[in-house]
Coordinates of N, CA, C and O in Angstrom, one line a residue:
X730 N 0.8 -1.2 0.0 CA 0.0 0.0 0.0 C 0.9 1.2 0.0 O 1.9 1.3 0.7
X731 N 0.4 2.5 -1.0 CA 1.0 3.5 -0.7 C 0.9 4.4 0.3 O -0.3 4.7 0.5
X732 N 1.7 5.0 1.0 CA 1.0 6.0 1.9 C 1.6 7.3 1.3 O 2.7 7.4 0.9
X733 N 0.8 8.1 1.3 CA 0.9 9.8 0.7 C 1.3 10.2 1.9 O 0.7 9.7 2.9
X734 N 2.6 11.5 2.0 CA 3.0 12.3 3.1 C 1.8 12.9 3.7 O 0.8 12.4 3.2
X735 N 1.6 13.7 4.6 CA 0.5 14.4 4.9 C 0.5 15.9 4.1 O -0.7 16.2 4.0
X736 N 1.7 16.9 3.6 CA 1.0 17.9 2.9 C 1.2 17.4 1.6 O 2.2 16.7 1.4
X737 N 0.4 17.9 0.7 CA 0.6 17.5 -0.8 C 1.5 18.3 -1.2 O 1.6 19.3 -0.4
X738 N 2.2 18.2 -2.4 CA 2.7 20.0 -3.1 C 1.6 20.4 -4.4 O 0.8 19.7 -5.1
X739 N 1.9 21.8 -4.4 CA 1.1 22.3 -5.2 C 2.0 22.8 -6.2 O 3.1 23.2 -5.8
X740 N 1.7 22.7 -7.4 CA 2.9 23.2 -8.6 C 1.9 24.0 -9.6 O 1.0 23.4 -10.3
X741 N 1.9 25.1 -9.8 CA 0.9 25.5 -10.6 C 2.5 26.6 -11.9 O 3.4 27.5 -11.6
X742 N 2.1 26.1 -12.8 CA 2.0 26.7 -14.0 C 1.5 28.4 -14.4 O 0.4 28.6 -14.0
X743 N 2.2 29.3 -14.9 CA 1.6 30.4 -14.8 C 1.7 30.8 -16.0 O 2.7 30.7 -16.7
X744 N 0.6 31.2 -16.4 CA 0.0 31.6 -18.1 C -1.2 32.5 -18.3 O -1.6 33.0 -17.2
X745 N -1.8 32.8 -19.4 CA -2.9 33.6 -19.7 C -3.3 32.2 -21.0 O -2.6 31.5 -21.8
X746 N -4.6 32.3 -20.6 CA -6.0 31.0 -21.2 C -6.0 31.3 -22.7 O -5.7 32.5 -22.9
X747 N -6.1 30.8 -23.6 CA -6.5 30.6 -24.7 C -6.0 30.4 -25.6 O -5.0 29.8 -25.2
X748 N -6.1 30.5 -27.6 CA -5.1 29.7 -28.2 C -4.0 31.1 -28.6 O -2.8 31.0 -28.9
X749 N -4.7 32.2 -28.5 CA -3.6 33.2 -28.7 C -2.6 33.4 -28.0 O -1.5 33.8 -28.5
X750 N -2.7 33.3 -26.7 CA -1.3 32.9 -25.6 C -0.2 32.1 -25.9 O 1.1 32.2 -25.7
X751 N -1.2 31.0 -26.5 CA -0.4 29.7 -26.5 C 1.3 29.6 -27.5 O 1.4 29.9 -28.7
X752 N 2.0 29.3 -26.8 CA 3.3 29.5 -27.6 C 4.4 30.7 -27.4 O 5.5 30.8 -27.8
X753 N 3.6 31.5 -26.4 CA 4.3 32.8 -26.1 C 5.5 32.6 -24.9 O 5.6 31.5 -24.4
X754 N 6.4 33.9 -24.5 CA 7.1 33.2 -23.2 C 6.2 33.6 -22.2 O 6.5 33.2 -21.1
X755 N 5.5 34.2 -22.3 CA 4.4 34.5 -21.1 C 3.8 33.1 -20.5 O 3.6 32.8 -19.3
X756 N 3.6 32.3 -21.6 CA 2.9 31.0 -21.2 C 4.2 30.2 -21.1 O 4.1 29.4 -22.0
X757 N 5.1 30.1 -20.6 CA 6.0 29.0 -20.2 C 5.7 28.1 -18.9 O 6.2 27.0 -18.8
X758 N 5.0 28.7 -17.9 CA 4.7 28.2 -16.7 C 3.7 27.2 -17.2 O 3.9 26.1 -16.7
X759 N 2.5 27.3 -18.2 CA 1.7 26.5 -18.7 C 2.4 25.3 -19.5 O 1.8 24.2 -19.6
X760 N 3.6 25.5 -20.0 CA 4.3 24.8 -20.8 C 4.9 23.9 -20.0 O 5.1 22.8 -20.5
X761 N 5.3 24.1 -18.7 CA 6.2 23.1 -17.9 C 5.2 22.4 -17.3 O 5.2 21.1 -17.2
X762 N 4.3 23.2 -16.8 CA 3.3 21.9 -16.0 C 2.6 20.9 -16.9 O 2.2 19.9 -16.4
X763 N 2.3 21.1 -18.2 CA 2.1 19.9 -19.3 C 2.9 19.0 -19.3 O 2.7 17.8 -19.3
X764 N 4.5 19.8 -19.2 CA 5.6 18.5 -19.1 C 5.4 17.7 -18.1 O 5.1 16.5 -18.1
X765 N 5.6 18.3 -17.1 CA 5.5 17.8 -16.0 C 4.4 16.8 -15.2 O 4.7 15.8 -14.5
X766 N 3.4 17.2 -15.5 CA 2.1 16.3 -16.4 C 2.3 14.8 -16.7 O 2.0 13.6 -16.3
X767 N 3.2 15.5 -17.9 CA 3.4 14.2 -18.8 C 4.7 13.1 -18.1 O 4.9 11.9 -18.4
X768 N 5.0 13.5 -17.6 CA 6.3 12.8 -16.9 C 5.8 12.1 -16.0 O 6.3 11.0 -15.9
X769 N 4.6 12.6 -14.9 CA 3.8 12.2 -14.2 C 3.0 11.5 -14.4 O 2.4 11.0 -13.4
X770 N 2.4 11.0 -15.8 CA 1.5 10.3 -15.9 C -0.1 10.3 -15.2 O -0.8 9.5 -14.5
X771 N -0.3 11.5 -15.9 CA -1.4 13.3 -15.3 C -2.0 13.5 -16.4 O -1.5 13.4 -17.6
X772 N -2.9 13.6 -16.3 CA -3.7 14.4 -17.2 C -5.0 15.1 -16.3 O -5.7 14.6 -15.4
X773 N -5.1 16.8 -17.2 CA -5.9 18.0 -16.7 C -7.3 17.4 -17.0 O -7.7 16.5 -17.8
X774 N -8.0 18.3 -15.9 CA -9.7 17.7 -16.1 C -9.7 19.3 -15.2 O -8.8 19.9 -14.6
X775 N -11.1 19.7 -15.5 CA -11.5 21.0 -14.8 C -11.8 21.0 -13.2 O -12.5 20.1 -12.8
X776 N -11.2 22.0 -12.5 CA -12.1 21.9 -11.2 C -12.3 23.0 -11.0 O -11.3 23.8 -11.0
X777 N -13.5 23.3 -10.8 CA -14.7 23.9 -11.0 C -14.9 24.9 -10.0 O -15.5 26.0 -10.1
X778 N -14.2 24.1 -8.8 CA -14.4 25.1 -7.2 C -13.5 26.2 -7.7 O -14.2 27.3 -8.0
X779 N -12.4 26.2 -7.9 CA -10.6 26.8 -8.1 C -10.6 27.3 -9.8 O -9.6 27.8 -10.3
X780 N -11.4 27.1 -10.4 CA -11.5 27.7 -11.7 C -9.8 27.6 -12.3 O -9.0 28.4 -12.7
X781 N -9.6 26.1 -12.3 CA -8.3 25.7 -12.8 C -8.7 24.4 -13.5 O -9.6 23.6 -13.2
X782 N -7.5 24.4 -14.7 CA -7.5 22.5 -14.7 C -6.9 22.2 -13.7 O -6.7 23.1 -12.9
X783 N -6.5 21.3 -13.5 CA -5.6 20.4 -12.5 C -5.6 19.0 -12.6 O -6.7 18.4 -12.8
X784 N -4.7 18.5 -12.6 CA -4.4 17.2 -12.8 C -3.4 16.5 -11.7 O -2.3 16.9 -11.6
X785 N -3.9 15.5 -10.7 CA -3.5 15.1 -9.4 C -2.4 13.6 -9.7 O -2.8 12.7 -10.4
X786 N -1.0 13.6 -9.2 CA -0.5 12.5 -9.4 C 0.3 12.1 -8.1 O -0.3 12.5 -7.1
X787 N 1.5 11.4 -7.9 CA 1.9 10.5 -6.7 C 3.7 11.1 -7.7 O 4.1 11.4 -8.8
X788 N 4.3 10.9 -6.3 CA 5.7 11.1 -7.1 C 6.8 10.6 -6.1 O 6.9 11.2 -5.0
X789 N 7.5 9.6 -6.2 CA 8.5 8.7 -5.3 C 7.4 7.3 -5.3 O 6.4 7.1 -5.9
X790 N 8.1 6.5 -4.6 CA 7.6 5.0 -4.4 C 7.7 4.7 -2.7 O 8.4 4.9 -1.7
X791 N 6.3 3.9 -3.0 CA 6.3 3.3 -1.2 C 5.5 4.3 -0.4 O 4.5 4.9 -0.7
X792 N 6.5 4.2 0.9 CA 6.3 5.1 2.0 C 6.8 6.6 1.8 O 6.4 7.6 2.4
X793 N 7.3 6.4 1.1 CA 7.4 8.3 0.8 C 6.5 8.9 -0.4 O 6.4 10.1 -0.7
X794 N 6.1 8.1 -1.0 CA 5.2 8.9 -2.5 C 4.7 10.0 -2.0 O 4.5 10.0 -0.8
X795 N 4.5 10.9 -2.6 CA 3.6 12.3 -2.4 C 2.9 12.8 -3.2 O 2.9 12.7 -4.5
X796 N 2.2 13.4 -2.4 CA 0.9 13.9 -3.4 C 1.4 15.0 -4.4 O 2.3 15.7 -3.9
X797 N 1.1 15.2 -5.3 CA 1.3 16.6 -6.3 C 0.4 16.6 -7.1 O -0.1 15.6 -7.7
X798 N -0.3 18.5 -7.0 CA -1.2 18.6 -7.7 C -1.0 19.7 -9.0 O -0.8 20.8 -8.6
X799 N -0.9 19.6 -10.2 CA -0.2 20.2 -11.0 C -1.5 20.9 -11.6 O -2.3 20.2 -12.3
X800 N -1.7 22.4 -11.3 CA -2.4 23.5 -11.9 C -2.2 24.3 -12.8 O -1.1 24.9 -12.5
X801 N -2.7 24.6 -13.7 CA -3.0 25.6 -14.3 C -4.4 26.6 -14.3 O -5.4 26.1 -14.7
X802 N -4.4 28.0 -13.9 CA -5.1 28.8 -14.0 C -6.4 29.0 -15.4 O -6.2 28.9 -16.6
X803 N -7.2 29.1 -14.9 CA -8.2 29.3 -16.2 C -8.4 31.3 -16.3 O -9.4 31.7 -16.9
X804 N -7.6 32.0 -15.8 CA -7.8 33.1 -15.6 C -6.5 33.6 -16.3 O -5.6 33.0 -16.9
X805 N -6.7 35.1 -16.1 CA -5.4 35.8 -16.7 C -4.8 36.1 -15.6 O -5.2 36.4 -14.5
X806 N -3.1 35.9 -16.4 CA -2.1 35.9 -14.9 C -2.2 36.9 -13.7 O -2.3 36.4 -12.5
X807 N -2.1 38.0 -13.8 CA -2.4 39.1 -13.0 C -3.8 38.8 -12.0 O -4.0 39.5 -11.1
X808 N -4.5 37.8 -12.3 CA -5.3 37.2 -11.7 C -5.2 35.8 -10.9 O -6.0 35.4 -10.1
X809 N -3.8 35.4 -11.2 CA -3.8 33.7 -10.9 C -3.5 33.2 -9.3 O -3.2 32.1 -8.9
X810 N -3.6 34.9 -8.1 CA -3.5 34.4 -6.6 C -4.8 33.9 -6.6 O -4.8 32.7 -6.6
X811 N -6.1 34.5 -6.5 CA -6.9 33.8 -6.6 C -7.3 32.3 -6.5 O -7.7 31.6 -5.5
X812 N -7.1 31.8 -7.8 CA -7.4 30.2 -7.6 C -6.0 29.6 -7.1 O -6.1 28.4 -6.7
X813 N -4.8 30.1 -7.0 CA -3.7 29.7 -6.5 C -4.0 29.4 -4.8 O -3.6 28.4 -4.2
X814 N -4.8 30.4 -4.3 CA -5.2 30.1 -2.9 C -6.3 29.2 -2.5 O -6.3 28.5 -1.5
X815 N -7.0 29.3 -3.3 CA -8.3 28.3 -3.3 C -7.5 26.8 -3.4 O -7.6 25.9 -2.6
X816 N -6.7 26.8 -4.5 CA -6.2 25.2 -4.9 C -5.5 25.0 -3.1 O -5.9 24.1 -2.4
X817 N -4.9 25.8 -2.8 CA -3.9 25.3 -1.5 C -5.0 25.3 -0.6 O -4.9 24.3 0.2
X818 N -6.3 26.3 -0.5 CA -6.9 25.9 0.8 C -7.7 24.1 0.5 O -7.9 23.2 1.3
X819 N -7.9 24.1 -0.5 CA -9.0 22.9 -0.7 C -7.9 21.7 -1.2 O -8.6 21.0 -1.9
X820 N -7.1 21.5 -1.1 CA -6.3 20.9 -1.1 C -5.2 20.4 0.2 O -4.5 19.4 0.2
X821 N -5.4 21.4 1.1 CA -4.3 21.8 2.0 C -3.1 21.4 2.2 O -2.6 20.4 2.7
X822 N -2.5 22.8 1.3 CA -1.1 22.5 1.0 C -0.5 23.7 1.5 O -0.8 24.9 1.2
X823 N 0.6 23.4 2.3 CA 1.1 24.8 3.3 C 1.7 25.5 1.7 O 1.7 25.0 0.6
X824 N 2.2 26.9 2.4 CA 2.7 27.7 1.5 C 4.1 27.1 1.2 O 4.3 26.9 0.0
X825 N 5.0 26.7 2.0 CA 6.3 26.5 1.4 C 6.3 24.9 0.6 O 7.4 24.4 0.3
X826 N 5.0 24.2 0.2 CA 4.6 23.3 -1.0 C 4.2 23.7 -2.0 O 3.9 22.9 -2.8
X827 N 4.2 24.7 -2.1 CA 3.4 25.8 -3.3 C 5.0 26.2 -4.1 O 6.1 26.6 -3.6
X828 N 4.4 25.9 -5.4 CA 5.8 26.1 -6.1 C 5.2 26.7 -7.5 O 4.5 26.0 -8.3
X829 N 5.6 28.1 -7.6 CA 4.6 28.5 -8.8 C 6.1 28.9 -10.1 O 7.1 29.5 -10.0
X830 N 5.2 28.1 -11.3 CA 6.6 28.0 -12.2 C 6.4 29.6 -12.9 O 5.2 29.8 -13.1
X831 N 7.1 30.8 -13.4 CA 6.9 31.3 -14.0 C 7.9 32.0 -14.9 O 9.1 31.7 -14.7
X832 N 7.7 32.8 -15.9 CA 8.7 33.4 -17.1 C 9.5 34.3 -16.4 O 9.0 35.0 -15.5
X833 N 10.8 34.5 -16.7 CA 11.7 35.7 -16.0 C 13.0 36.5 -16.8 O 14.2 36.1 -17.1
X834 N 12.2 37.6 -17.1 CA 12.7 38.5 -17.8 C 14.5 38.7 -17.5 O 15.3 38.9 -18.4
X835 N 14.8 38.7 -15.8 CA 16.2 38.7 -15.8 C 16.8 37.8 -15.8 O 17.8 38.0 -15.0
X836 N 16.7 36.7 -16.3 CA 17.2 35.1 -16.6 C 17.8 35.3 -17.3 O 17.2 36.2 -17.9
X837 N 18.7 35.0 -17.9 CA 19.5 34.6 -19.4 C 18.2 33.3 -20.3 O 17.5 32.7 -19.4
X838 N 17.8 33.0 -21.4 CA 17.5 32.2 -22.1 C 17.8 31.2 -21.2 O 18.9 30.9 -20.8
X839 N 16.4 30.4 -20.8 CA 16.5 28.6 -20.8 C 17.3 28.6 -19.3 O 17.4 27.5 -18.7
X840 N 17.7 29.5 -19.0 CA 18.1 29.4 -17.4 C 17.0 28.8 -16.4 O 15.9 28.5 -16.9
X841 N 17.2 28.6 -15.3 CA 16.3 27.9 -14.5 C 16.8 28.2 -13.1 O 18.0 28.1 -12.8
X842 N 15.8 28.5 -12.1 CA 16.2 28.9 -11.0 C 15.0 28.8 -10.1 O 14.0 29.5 -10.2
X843 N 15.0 27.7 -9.1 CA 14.5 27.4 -7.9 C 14.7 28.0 -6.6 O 15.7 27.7 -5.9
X844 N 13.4 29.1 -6.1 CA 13.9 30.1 -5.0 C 12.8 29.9 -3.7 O 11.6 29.7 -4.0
X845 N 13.0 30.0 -2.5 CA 11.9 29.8 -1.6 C 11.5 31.5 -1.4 O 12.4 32.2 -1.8
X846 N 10.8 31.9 -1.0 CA 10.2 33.4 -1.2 C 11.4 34.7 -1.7 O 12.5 34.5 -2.2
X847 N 10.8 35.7 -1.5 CA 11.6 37.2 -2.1 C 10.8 38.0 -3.1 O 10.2 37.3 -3.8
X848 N 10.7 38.8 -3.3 CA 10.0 39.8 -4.3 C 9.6 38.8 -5.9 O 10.1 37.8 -6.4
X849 N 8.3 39.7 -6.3 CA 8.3 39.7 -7.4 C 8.5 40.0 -8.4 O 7.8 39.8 -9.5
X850 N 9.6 40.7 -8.1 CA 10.8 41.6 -9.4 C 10.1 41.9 -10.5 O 10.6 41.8 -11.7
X851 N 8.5 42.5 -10.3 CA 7.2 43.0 -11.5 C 7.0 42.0 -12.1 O 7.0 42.3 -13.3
X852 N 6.8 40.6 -11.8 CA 5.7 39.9 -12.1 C 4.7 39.8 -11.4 O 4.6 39.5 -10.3
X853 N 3.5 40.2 -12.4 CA 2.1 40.6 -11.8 C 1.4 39.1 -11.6 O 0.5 39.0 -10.8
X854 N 1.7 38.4 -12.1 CA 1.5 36.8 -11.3 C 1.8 36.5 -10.0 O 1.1 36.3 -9.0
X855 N 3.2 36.3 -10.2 CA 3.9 36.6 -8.7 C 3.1 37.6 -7.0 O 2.8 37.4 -5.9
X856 N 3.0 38.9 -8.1 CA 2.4 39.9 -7.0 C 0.7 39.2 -6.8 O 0.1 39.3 -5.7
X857 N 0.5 39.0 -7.4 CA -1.2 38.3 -7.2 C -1.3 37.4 -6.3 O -2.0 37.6 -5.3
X858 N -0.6 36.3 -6.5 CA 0.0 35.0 -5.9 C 0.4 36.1 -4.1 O -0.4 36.1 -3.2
X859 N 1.5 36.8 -3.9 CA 2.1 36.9 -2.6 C 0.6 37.2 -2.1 O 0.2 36.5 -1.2
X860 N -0.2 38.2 -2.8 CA -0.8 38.7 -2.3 C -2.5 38.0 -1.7 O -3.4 38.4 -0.9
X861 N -2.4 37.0 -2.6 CA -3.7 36.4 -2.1 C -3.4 35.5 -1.0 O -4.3 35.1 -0.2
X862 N -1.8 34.9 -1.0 CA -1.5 33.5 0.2 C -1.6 34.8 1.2 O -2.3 34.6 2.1
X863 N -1.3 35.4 1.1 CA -0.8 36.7 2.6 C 0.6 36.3 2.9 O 0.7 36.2 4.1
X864 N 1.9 36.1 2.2 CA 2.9 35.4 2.8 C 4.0 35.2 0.9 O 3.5 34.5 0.0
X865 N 5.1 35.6 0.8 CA 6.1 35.2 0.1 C 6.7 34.0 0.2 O 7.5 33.5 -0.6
X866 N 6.1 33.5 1.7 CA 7.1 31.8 2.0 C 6.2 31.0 0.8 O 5.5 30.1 1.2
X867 N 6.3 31.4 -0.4 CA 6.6 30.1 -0.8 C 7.3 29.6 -2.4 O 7.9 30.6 -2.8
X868 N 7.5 28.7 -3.2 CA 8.4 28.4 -3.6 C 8.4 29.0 -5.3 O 7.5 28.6 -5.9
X869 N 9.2 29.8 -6.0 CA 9.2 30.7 -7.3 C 10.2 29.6 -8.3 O 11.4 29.5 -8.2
X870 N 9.2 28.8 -9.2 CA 10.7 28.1 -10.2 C 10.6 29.3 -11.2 O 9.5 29.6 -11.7
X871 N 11.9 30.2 -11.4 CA 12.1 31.4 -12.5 C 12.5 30.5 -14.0 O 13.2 29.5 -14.0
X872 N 12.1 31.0 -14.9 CA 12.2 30.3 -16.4 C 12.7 31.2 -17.2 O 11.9 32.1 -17.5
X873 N 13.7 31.3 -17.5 CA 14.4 32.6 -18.2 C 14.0 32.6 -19.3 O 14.0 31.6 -20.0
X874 N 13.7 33.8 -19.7 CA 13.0 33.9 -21.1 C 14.2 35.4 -21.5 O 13.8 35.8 -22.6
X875 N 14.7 35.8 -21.2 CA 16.3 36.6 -21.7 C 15.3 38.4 -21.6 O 14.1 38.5 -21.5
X876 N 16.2 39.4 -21.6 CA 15.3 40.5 -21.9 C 14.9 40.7 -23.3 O 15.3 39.9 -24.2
X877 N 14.1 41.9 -23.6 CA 14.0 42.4 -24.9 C 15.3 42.9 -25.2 O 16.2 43.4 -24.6
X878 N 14.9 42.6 -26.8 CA 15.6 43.4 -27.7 C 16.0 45.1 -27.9 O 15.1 45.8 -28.3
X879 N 16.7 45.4 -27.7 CA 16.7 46.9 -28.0 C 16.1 47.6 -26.9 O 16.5 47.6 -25.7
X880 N 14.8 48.3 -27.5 CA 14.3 49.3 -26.6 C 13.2 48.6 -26.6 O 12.3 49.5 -26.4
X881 N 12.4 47.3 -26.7 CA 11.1 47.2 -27.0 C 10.5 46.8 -25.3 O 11.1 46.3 -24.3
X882 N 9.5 47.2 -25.5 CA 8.9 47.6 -24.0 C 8.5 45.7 -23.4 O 7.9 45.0 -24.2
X883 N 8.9 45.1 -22.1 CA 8.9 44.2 -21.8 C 7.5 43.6 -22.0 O 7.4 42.5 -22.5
X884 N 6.4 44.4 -21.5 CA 5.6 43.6 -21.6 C 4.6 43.6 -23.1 O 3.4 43.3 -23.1
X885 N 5.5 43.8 -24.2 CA 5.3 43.0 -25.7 C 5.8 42.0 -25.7 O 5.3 40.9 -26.2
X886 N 6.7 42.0 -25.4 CA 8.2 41.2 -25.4 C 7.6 40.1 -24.8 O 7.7 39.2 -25.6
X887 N 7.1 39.8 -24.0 CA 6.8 38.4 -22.8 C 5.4 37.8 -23.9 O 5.2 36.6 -23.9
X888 N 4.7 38.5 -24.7 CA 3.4 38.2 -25.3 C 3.6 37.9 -26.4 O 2.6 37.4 -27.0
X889 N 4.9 38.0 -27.0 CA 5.4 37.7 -28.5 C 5.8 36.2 -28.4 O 6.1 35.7 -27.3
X890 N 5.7 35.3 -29.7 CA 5.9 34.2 -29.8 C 7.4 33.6 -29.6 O 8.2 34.4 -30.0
X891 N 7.7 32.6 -29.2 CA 9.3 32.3 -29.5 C 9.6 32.6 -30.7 O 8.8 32.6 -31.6
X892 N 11.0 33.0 -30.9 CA 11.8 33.0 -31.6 C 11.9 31.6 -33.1 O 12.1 30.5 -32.5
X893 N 11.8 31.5 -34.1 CA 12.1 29.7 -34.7 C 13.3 29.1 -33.8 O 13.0 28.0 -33.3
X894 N 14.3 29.6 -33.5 CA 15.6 29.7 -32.7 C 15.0 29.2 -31.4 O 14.8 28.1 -31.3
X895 N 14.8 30.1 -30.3 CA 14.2 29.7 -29.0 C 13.1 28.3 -29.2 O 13.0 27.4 -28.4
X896 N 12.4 28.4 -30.3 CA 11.1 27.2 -30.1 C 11.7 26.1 -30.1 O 11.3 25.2 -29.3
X897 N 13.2 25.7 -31.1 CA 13.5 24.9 -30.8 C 14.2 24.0 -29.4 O 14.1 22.8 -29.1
X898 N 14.9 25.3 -28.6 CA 15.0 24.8 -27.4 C 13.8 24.8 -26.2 O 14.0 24.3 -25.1
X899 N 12.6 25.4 -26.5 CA 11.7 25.5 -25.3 C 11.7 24.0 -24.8 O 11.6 23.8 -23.6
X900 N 11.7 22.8 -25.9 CA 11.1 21.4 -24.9 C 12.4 21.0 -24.0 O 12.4 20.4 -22.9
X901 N 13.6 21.5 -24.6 CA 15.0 21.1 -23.7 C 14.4 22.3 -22.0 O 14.5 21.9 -20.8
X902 N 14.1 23.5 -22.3 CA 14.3 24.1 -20.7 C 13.1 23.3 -20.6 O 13.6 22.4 -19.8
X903 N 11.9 23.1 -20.7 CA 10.8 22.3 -20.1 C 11.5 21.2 -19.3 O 11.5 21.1 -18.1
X904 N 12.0 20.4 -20.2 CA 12.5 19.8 -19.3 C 12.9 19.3 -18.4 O 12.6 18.3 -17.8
X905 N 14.4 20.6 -18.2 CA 15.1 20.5 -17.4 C 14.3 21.9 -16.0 O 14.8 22.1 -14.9
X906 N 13.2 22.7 -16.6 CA 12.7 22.8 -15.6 C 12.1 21.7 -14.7 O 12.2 21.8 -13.5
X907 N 11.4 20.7 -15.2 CA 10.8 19.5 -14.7 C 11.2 18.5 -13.9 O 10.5 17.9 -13.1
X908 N 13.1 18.3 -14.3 CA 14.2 18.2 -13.3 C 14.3 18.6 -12.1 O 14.6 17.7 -11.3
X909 N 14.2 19.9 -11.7 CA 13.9 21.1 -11.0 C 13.2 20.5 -10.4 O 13.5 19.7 -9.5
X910 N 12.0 20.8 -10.7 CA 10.5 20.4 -9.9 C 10.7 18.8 -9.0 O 10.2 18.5 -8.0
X911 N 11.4 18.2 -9.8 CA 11.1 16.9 -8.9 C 12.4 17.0 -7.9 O 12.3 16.7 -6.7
X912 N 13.1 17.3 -8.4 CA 13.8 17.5 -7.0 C 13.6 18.1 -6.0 O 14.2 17.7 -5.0
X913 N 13.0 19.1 -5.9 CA 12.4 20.0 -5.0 C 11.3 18.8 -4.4 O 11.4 18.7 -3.2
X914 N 10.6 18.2 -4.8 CA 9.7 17.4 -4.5 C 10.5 15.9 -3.8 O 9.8 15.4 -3.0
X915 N 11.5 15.3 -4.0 CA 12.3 14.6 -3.5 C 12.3 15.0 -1.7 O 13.1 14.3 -1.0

């Protein structure tokens, strides 16, 4: 028999809904938790309370398996504390289980960086998120998506599609964000 730890983790994905998002670096947090998904042997179904998909899996073997609940928001980012708090209250998952993957403008390309609280260096996801747990304690995977070009104002830049160049490596940083993720979950 398996036994599940007692707190689950929560890993939610950070994106904006629909098919025009899709492909952008804004939607990279949506992009890892599919991976991650898929590694897990997950698949999204709607929940209805938390206005998220979510897709529930087990991660380790035995006596240590744990729960992970892998979300994505059905809302726009700037919006995503909301069901981020709902998923942790109805779930009950402390804050430092909460691991919200998202895009980061001062990353180098395809960088990867796993942080336990600190500012949201003007991610309006981020700031939504601090602000609905009431509390920074909890866990930021950053997804480097490089700055803009020239002078072009960042937040075009985060809404614009990859690069042909960048598309081809987005499934390598998925990845190896996903690497990330499980070890944190280890």
């Amino acid at each position: 028999m398996v036994r599940v730890t007692s707190s689950p983790y929560l890993v939610v994905g950070l994106g904006n809904p629909g098919p025009k998002y899709a492909g952008t670096r804004h939607n990279i947090g949506f992009d890892v938790a599919d991976e991650l998904a898929d590694e897990l042997y997950a698949s999204f179904s709607v929940h209805k309370k938390t206005n998220t998909d979510v897709a529930e899996a087990r991660h380790g073997q035995g006596g240590a398996a744990t729960k992970v609940i892998i979300a994505k928001p059905r809302c726009f980012m700037n919006l995503s504390g909301g069901p981020i708090k709902a998923l942790a209250q109805y779930f009950n998952v402390v804050p430092d289980h909460i691991i919200v993957i998202h895009d980061e403008l001062e990353l180098d390309f395809a960088a990867i960086k796993l942080r336990l609280g600190g500012g949201d260096r003007g991610h309006n996801g981020l700031r939504s998120t601090t602000k609905s747990l009431g509390t920074k304690d909890y866990q930021r995977l950053s997804v480097g998506i490089g700055r803009p070009p020239g002078r072009m104002d960042p937040a075009s830049f985060v809404l614009k599609p990859w690069t042909k160049q960048e598309a081809q490596d987005v499934p390598i940083m998925c990845a190896d964000a996903v690497e990330e993720i499980l070890r944190a979950l280890d």
